[in-house]
Amino acid sequence: MSHTADKSHLAALPIKVVIVEDQAWLRENLVKEINSDPQLSCVNAYRTAEAALHGIPNDRPDVVLMDINLPGIDGVECVRRLKLLLPELRCLMLTVYEESEKIFNSLLAGAGGYLLKRTSTEELLEAIRQVHGSGSPMSSSIARKVVAYFNHLGAAKDDSVAALSPREQQVLELLAKGSAYKDIAHQLSLGIETVRMNVKHIYAKLHVHSRGEASAKYFETPSFRLSKER
């Protein structure tokens, strides 16, 4: 009964999405894909960052899908300016770029996630829901780069992961391996909202704010290193 009520609430209040993408064909396809999901609604789409900066404060979306390579102001700078205007806005990068510099510049600018354009429609739509729920969705290859970056910085080498509950440790392990929330829910026989709540608890207990930071903690724990040495 509560599950049905939750779905009705989502249907009544779809997540409002704005697209910033300069390629017309891709922009149009993204609009169609987003509007095909009853939980999502594309409220506007822009070709340039300049147009987006002018229009988005009036659109008041929940999530912005942002390309990086835009004519004029690029997507990273657009995110930085949008976050100054609308601090609660969630931005999800959708790009072809896999370079570490672009990834971290985007995250530093305030992006909540980073996906590659080859991401499937199903994964993209789920990522929008994740980033709206304060998650940090990333393509698996991007997540590996983020993990490598934090390892390089000498990420925490304590066993703080041991403070998590057994269920939270299971969720963290799958999260660190790049699994989407829906896959975690399927593998652990959980509802997707339960997965989201576990992720929030994990972030709070590990004092992290993203999938990348949480994954770095997981990969650097003594228990993980011992299992790799066996």
mmCIF file of C-alpha atoms in Angstrom, residues 30-223:
data_model
loop_
_atom_site.group_PDB
_atom_site.id
_atom_site.type_symbol
_atom_site.label_atom_id
_atom_site.label_comp_id
_atom_site.label_asym_id
_atom_site.label_seq_id
_atom_site.Cartn_x
_atom_site.Cartn_y
_atom_site.Cartn_z
ATOM 1 C CA LEU A 30 17.172 13.078 -24.862
ATOM 2 C CA VAL A 31 13.920 15.017 -24.568
ATOM 3 C CA LYS A 32 11.999 11.987 -25.887
ATOM 4 C CA GLU A 33 13.823 9.547 -23.615
ATOM 5 C CA ILE A 34 13.234 11.630 -20.501
ATOM 6 C CA ASN A 35 9.568 12.222 -21.272
ATOM 7 C CA SER A 36 9.071 8.484 -21.858
ATOM 8 C CA ASP A 37 9.576 7.958 -18.116
ATOM 9 C CA PRO A 38 6.495 8.868 -16.026
ATOM 10 C CA GLN A 39 8.748 9.880 -13.114
ATOM 11 C CA LEU A 40 10.614 12.457 -15.212
ATOM 12 C CA SER A 41 9.670 15.537 -17.210
ATOM 13 C CA CYS A 42 11.905 17.560 -19.544
ATOM 14 C CA VAL A 43 10.850 21.171 -18.963
ATOM 15 C CA ASN A 44 13.347 22.794 -21.359
ATOM 16 C CA ALA A 45 16.385 22.176 -23.562
ATOM 17 C CA TYR A 46 19.130 24.616 -24.541
ATOM 18 C CA ARG A 47 21.837 24.633 -27.217
ATOM 19 C CA THR A 48 24.257 26.942 -25.397
ATOM 20 C CA ALA A 49 25.406 27.661 -21.869
ATOM 21 C CA GLU A 50 24.534 31.320 -22.336
ATOM 22 C CA ALA A 51 20.903 30.478 -23.105
ATOM 23 C CA ALA A 52 20.812 27.992 -20.214
ATOM 24 C CA LEU A 53 22.167 30.537 -17.717
ATOM 25 C CA HIS A 54 19.462 32.956 -18.798
ATOM 26 C CA GLY A 55 16.583 30.461 -18.804
ATOM 27 C CA ILE A 56 17.249 27.896 -16.074
ATOM 28 C CA PRO A 57 16.625 30.257 -13.115
ATOM 29 C CA ASN A 58 13.080 30.643 -14.491
ATOM 30 C CA ASP A 59 12.686 26.925 -15.342
ATOM 31 C CA ARG A 60 13.579 25.912 -11.771
ATOM 32 C CA PRO A 61 14.458 22.301 -12.688
ATOM 33 C CA ASP A 62 15.511 19.616 -10.223
ATOM 34 C CA VAL A 63 18.271 18.215 -12.463
ATOM 35 C CA VAL A 64 20.282 19.592 -15.381
ATOM 36 C CA LEU A 65 21.897 17.277 -17.939
ATOM 37 C CA MET A 66 25.003 19.134 -19.068
ATOM 38 C CA ASP A 67 27.294 18.592 -22.054
ATOM 39 C CA ILE A 68 30.881 19.853 -21.693
ATOM 40 C CA ASN A 69 31.834 20.825 -25.232
ATOM 41 C CA LEU A 70 29.449 23.704 -25.904
ATOM 42 C CA PRO A 71 29.904 26.721 -28.181
ATOM 43 C CA GLY A 72 30.963 29.750 -26.138
ATOM 44 C CA ILE A 73 30.938 29.064 -22.403
ATOM 45 C CA ASP A 74 31.666 25.387 -21.786
ATOM 46 C CA GLY A 75 29.582 23.034 -19.653
ATOM 47 C CA VAL A 76 31.955 23.029 -16.679
ATOM 48 C CA GLU A 77 31.824 26.810 -16.350
ATOM 49 C CA CYS A 78 28.067 26.715 -16.882
ATOM 50 C CA VAL A 79 27.693 24.313 -13.939
ATOM 51 C CA ARG A 80 29.887 26.544 -11.769
ATOM 52 C CA ARG A 81 27.721 29.588 -12.522
ATOM 53 C CA LEU A 82 24.449 27.690 -12.129
ATOM 54 C CA LYS A 83 25.483 26.420 -8.691
ATOM 55 C CA LEU A 84 26.139 30.008 -7.608
ATOM 56 C CA LEU A 85 22.656 30.988 -8.776
ATOM 57 C CA LEU A 86 20.851 27.833 -7.603
ATOM 58 C CA PRO A 87 22.913 26.016 -4.912
ATOM 59 C CA GLU A 88 20.365 23.186 -4.563
ATOM 60 C CA LEU A 89 20.350 22.416 -8.289
ATOM 61 C CA ARG A 90 21.689 18.960 -9.173
ATOM 62 C CA CYS A 91 23.850 18.813 -12.303
ATOM 63 C CA LEU A 92 24.713 15.622 -14.185
ATOM 64 C CA MET A 93 27.448 15.772 -16.827
ATOM 65 C CA LEU A 94 26.711 13.826 -20.019
ATOM 66 C CA THR A 95 29.738 13.876 -22.286
ATOM 67 C CA VAL A 96 32.153 11.940 -24.489
ATOM 68 C CA TYR A 97 35.178 13.051 -22.461
ATOM 69 C CA GLU A 98 36.955 10.563 -20.188
ATOM 70 C CA GLU A 99 39.994 12.726 -19.356
ATOM 71 C CA SER A 100 40.688 12.991 -15.620
ATOM 72 C CA GLU A 101 41.084 16.773 -15.816
ATOM 73 C CA LYS A 102 37.594 17.269 -17.248
ATOM 74 C CA ILE A 103 36.081 14.831 -14.750
ATOM 75 C CA PHE A 104 37.553 16.546 -11.705
ATOM 76 C CA ASN A 105 36.986 20.066 -13.009
ATOM 77 C CA SER A 106 33.318 19.114 -13.432
ATOM 78 C CA LEU A 107 33.061 17.679 -9.927
ATOM 79 C CA LEU A 108 34.865 20.668 -8.439
ATOM 80 C CA ALA A 109 32.458 22.983 -10.271
ATOM 81 C CA GLY A 110 29.593 21.269 -8.462
ATOM 82 C CA ALA A 111 28.434 18.449 -10.757
ATOM 83 C CA GLY A 112 26.744 15.630 -8.859
ATOM 84 C CA GLY A 113 27.564 12.905 -11.377
ATOM 85 C CA TYR A 114 29.404 12.174 -14.615
ATOM 86 C CA LEU A 115 28.131 9.906 -17.393
ATOM 87 C CA LEU A 116 29.443 9.086 -20.845
ATOM 88 C CA LYS A 117 27.161 9.573 -23.832
ATOM 89 C CA ARG A 118 27.364 5.876 -24.648
ATOM 90 C CA THR A 119 25.367 5.205 -21.456
ATOM 91 C CA SER A 120 22.158 3.294 -22.186
ATOM 92 C CA THR A 121 18.790 5.031 -21.922
ATOM 93 C CA GLU A 122 17.804 2.902 -18.925
ATOM 94 C CA GLU A 123 21.014 3.762 -17.063
ATOM 95 C CA LEU A 124 20.666 7.452 -17.913
ATOM 96 C CA LEU A 125 17.113 7.665 -16.591
ATOM 97 C CA GLU A 126 18.106 5.856 -13.404
ATOM 98 C CA ALA A 127 21.111 8.196 -13.031
ATOM 99 C CA ILE A 128 18.793 11.204 -13.173
ATOM 100 C CA ARG A 129 16.758 9.704 -10.322
ATOM 101 C CA GLN A 130 19.948 8.950 -8.400
ATOM 102 C CA VAL A 131 21.410 12.439 -8.708
ATOM 103 C CA HIS A 132 18.036 13.928 -7.753
ATOM 104 C CA GLY A 133 18.157 11.783 -4.605
ATOM 105 C CA SER A 134 21.627 13.167 -3.752
ATOM 106 C CA GLY A 135 23.416 10.186 -5.281
ATOM 107 C CA SER A 136 26.533 10.531 -7.431
ATOM 108 C CA PRO A 137 26.063 8.336 -10.509
ATOM 109 C CA MET A 138 29.118 7.731 -12.685
ATOM 110 C CA SER A 139 29.955 5.521 -15.630
ATOM 111 C CA SER A 140 32.104 2.627 -14.375
ATOM 112 C CA SER A 141 35.229 3.800 -16.223
ATOM 113 C CA ILE A 142 34.811 7.250 -14.662
ATOM 114 C CA ALA A 143 34.339 5.769 -11.184
ATOM 115 C CA ARG A 144 37.628 3.863 -11.589
ATOM 116 C CA LYS A 145 39.445 7.099 -12.441
ATOM 117 C CA VAL A 146 37.959 8.792 -9.385
ATOM 118 C CA VAL A 147 39.002 5.892 -7.169
ATOM 119 C CA ALA A 148 42.530 5.969 -8.614
ATOM 120 C CA TYR A 149 42.678 9.704 -7.952
ATOM 121 C CA PHE A 150 41.755 9.359 -4.288
ATOM 122 C CA ASN A 151 44.152 6.437 -3.887
ATOM 123 C CA HIS A 152 46.902 8.592 -5.354
ATOM 124 C CA LEU A 153 46.133 11.327 -2.826
ATOM 125 C CA GLY A 154 46.535 8.775 -0.056
ATOM 126 C CA ALA A 155 42.890 8.308 0.796
ATOM 127 C CA ALA A 156 42.099 7.169 4.337
ATOM 128 C CA LYS A 157 43.688 3.805 5.060
ATOM 129 C CA ASP A 158 41.754 3.014 8.240
ATOM 130 C CA ASP A 159 39.158 0.286 8.501
ATOM 131 C CA SER A 160 36.255 2.719 8.987
ATOM 132 C CA VAL A 161 34.205 0.529 6.642
ATOM 133 C CA ALA A 162 34.060 -1.968 9.514
ATOM 134 C CA ALA A 163 31.788 0.491 11.349
ATOM 135 C CA LEU A 164 29.109 -0.054 8.711
ATOM 136 C CA SER A 165 26.348 -2.596 9.225
ATOM 137 C CA PRO A 166 26.688 -5.875 7.270
ATOM 138 C CA ARG A 167 24.006 -4.712 4.818
ATOM 139 C CA GLU A 168 25.725 -1.341 4.334
ATOM 140 C CA GLN A 169 29.006 -3.138 3.657
ATOM 141 C CA GLN A 170 27.297 -5.225 0.971
ATOM 142 C CA VAL A 171 25.839 -2.092 -0.628
ATOM 143 C CA LEU A 172 29.210 -0.310 -0.464
ATOM 144 C CA GLU A 173 31.012 -3.240 -2.103
ATOM 145 C CA LEU A 174 28.614 -3.205 -5.062
ATOM 146 C CA LEU A 175 28.678 0.601 -5.190
ATOM 147 C CA ALA A 176 32.486 0.569 -5.339
ATOM 148 C CA LYS A 177 32.405 -1.934 -8.190
ATOM 149 C CA GLY A 178 30.313 0.463 -10.274
ATOM 150 C CA SER A 179 26.891 -1.182 -9.907
ATOM 151 C CA ALA A 180 23.848 1.008 -10.561
ATOM 152 C CA TYR A 181 21.305 1.358 -7.743
ATOM 153 C CA LYS A 182 18.789 -0.852 -9.557
ATOM 154 C CA ASP A 183 21.420 -3.624 -9.915
ATOM 155 C CA ILE A 184 22.286 -3.374 -6.213
ATOM 156 C CA ALA A 185 18.592 -3.615 -5.368
ATOM 157 C CA HIS A 186 18.224 -6.705 -7.575
ATOM 158 C CA GLN A 187 21.332 -8.477 -6.252
ATOM 159 C CA LEU A 188 20.462 -7.855 -2.595
ATOM 160 C CA SER A 189 16.674 -8.269 -2.998
ATOM 161 C CA LEU A 190 16.009 -4.745 -1.745
ATOM 162 C CA GLY A 191 13.739 -1.928 -2.840
ATOM 163 C CA ILE A 192 15.554 0.836 -4.672
ATOM 164 C CA GLU A 193 14.529 3.384 -2.013
ATOM 165 C CA THR A 194 16.123 1.127 0.614
ATOM 166 C CA VAL A 195 19.333 1.146 -1.431
ATOM 167 C CA ARG A 196 19.258 4.945 -1.618
ATOM 168 C CA MET A 197 18.775 5.171 2.156
ATOM 169 C CA ASN A 198 21.680 2.756 2.744
ATOM 170 C CA VAL A 199 23.906 4.871 0.503
ATOM 171 C CA LYS A 200 23.026 8.026 2.472
ATOM 172 C CA HIS A 201 23.901 6.231 5.738
ATOM 173 C CA ILE A 202 27.181 4.990 4.226
ATOM 174 C CA TYR A 203 28.165 8.512 3.137
ATOM 175 C CA ALA A 204 27.351 9.888 6.597
ATOM 176 C CA LYS A 205 29.292 7.179 8.479
ATOM 177 C CA LEU A 206 32.346 7.407 6.207
ATOM 178 C CA HIS A 207 32.212 11.233 6.135
ATOM 179 C CA VAL A 208 32.178 11.294 2.328
ATOM 180 C CA HIS A 209 29.977 13.010 -0.239
ATOM 181 C CA SER A 210 30.277 10.948 -3.405
ATOM 182 C CA ARG A 211 30.502 7.437 -4.847
ATOM 183 C CA GLY A 212 34.148 8.050 -5.679
ATOM 184 C CA GLU A 213 35.120 8.964 -2.118
ATOM 185 C CA ALA A 214 33.138 6.042 -0.679
ATOM 186 C CA SER A 215 34.742 3.665 -3.183
ATOM 187 C CA ALA A 216 38.210 4.914 -2.258
ATOM 188 C CA LYS A 217 37.486 4.149 1.397
ATOM 189 C CA TYR A 218 36.329 0.651 0.437
ATOM 190 C CA PHE A 219 39.351 -0.158 -1.727
ATOM 191 C CA GLU A 220 41.771 1.118 0.917
ATOM 192 C CA THR A 221 40.394 -0.821 3.891
ATOM 193 C CA PRO A 222 42.656 -3.509 5.408
ATOM 194 C CA SER A 223 39.925 -6.125 4.940
#
